[in-house]
Tab-separated table of C-alpha atoms in Angstrom:
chain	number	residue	atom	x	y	z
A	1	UNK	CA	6.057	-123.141	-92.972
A	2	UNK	CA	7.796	-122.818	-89.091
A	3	UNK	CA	4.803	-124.546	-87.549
A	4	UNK	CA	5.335	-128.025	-89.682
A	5	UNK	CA	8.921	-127.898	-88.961
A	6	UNK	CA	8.710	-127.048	-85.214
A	7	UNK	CA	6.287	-130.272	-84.876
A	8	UNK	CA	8.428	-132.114	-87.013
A	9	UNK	CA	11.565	-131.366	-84.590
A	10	UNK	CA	9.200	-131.462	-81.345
A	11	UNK	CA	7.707	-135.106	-82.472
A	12	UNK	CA	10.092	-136.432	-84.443
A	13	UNK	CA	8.167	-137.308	-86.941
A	14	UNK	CA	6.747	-135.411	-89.977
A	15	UNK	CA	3.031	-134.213	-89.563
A	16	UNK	CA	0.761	-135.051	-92.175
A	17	UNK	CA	-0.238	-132.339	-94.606
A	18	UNK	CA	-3.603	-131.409	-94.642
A	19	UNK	CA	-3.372	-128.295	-97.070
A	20	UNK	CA	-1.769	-127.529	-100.199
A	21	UNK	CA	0.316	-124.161	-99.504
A	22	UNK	CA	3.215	-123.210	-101.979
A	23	UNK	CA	5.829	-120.562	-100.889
A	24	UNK	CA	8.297	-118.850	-103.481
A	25	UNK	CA	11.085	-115.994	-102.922
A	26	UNK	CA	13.610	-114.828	-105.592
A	27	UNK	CA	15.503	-111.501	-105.932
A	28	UNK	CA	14.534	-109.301	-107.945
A	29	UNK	CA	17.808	-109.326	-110.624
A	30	UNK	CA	20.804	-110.990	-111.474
A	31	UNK	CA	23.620	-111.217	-109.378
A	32	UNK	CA	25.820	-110.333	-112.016
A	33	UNK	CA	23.551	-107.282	-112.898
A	34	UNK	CA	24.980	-103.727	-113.106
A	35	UNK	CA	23.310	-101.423	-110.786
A	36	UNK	CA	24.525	-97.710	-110.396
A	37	UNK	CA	22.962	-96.980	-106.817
A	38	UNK	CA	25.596	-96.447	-103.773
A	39	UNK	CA	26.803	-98.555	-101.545
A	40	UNK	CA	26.461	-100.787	-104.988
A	41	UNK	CA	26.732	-104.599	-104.598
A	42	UNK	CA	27.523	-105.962	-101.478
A	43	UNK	CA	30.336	-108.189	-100.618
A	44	UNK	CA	30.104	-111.680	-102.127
A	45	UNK	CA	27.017	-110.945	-104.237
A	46	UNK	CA	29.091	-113.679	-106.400
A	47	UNK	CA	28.303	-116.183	-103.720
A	48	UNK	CA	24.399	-116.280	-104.697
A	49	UNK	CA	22.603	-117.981	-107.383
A	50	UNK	CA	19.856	-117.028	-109.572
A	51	UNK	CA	16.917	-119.097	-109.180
A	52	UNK	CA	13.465	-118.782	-107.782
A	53	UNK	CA	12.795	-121.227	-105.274
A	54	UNK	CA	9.873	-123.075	-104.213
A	55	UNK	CA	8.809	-125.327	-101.305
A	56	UNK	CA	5.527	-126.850	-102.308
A	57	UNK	CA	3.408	-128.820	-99.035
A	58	UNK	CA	1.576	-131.009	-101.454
A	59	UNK	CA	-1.430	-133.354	-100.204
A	60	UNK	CA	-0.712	-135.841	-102.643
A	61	UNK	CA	1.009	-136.560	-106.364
A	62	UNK	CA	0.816	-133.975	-108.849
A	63	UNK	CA	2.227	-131.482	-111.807
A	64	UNK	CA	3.253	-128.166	-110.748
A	65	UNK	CA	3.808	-125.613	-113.345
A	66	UNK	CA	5.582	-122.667	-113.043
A	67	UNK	CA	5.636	-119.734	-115.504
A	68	UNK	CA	7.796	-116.650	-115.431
A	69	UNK	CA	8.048	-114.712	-117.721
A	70	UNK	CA	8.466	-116.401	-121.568
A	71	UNK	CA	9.877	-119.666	-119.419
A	72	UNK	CA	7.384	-122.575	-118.161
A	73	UNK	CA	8.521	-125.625	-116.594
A	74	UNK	CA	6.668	-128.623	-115.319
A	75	UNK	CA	7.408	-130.323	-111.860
A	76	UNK	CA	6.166	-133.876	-110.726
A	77	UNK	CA	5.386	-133.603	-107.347
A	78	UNK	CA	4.832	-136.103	-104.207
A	79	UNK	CA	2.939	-135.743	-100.962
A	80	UNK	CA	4.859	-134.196	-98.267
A	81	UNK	CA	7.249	-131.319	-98.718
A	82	UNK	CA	8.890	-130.579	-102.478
A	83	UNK	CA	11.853	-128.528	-102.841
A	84	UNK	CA	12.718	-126.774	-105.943
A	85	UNK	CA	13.927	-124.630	-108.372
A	86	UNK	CA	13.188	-122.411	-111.496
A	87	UNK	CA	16.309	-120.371	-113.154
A	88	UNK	CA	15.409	-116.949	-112.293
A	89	UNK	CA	16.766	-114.854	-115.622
A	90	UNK	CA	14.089	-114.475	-117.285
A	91	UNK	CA	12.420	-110.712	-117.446
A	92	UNK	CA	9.276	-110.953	-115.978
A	93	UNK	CA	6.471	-109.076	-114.116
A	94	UNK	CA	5.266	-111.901	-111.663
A	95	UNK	CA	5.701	-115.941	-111.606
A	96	UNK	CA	2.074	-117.829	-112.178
A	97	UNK	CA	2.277	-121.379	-110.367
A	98	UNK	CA	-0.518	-123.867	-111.158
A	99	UNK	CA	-1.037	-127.122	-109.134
A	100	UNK	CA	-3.133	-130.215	-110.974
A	101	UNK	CA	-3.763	-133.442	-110.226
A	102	UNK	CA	-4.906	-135.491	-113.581
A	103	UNK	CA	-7.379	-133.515	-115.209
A	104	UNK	CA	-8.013	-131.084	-111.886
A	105	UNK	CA	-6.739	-127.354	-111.069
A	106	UNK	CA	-5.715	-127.687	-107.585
A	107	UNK	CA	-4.569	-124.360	-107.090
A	108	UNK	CA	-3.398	-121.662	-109.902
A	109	UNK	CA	-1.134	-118.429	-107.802
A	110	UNK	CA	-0.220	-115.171	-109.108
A	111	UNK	CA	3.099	-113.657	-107.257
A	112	UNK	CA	4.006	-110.893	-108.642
A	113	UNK	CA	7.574	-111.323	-107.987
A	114	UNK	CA	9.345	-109.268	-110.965
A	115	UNK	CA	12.675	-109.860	-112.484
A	116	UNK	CA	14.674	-107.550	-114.623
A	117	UNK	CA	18.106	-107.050	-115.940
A	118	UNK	CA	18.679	-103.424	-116.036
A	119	UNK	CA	18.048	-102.788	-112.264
A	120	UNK	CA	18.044	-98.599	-110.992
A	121	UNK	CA	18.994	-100.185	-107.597
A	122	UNK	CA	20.740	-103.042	-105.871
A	123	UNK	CA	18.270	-105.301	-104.200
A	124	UNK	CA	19.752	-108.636	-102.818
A	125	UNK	CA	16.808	-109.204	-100.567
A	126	UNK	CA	14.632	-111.989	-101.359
A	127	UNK	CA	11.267	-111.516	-102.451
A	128	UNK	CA	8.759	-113.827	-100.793
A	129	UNK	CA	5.447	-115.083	-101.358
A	130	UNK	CA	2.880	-117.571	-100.092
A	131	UNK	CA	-0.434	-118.752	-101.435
A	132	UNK	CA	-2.916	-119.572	-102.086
């Protein structure tokens, strides 16, 4: 993702995408979660929000699905850089996003980025994942 950006800031302009390439980070539970580990939360865990988000470099128009857990949602996407967002509550064992253009399957990626609500430990770090 750095190298678009750094030609985008060393050009001025924003390169052309050549290659569909879909990155997606999320923690791994709530941030209103109990967890009984030590040190415990840390300071403004409130701050946060619970989502999984995605930056999709799309090569042209599309649907992007993603499905985590029991929830699906469907995205319409340009060409160029998409930002967005998927509420992350749901329990799940990995998020399944699926690229198609009309009829086509541009790209289907497994991450197995899991969610839970009863978590043994406090984990604010971000999972993150890029494919395919």
């Amino acid at each position: 993702m750095s190298g678009y950006y750094i030609q985008k800031y060393k050009t001025g302009v924003a390169p052309t995408i050549i290659q569909d390439k879909i990155y997606m980070w999320a923690r791994p539970h709530g941030r209103s979660d109990d967890c009984n580990d030590s040190p415990g939360k840390p300071d403004n865990a409130a701050f946060t929000d619970d989502y999984l988000w995605i930056v999709l470099f799309s090569t042209g128009q599309g649907t992007l699905t993603v499905t985590q857990g029991s929830s699906s949602k469907d995205f319409t996407v340009t060409a160029g850089v998409n930002l967005l967002k998927l509420d992350s509550g749901v329990t799940s064992s990995g998020v399944t996003a699926t690229l198609s253009r009309g009829t086509t399957q541009v790209f289907s990626y497994f991450a197995p980025i899991t969610f839970t609500h009863t978590p043994t430990n406090c984990n604010f770090n971000a999972f993150v994942f890029a494919g395919p």
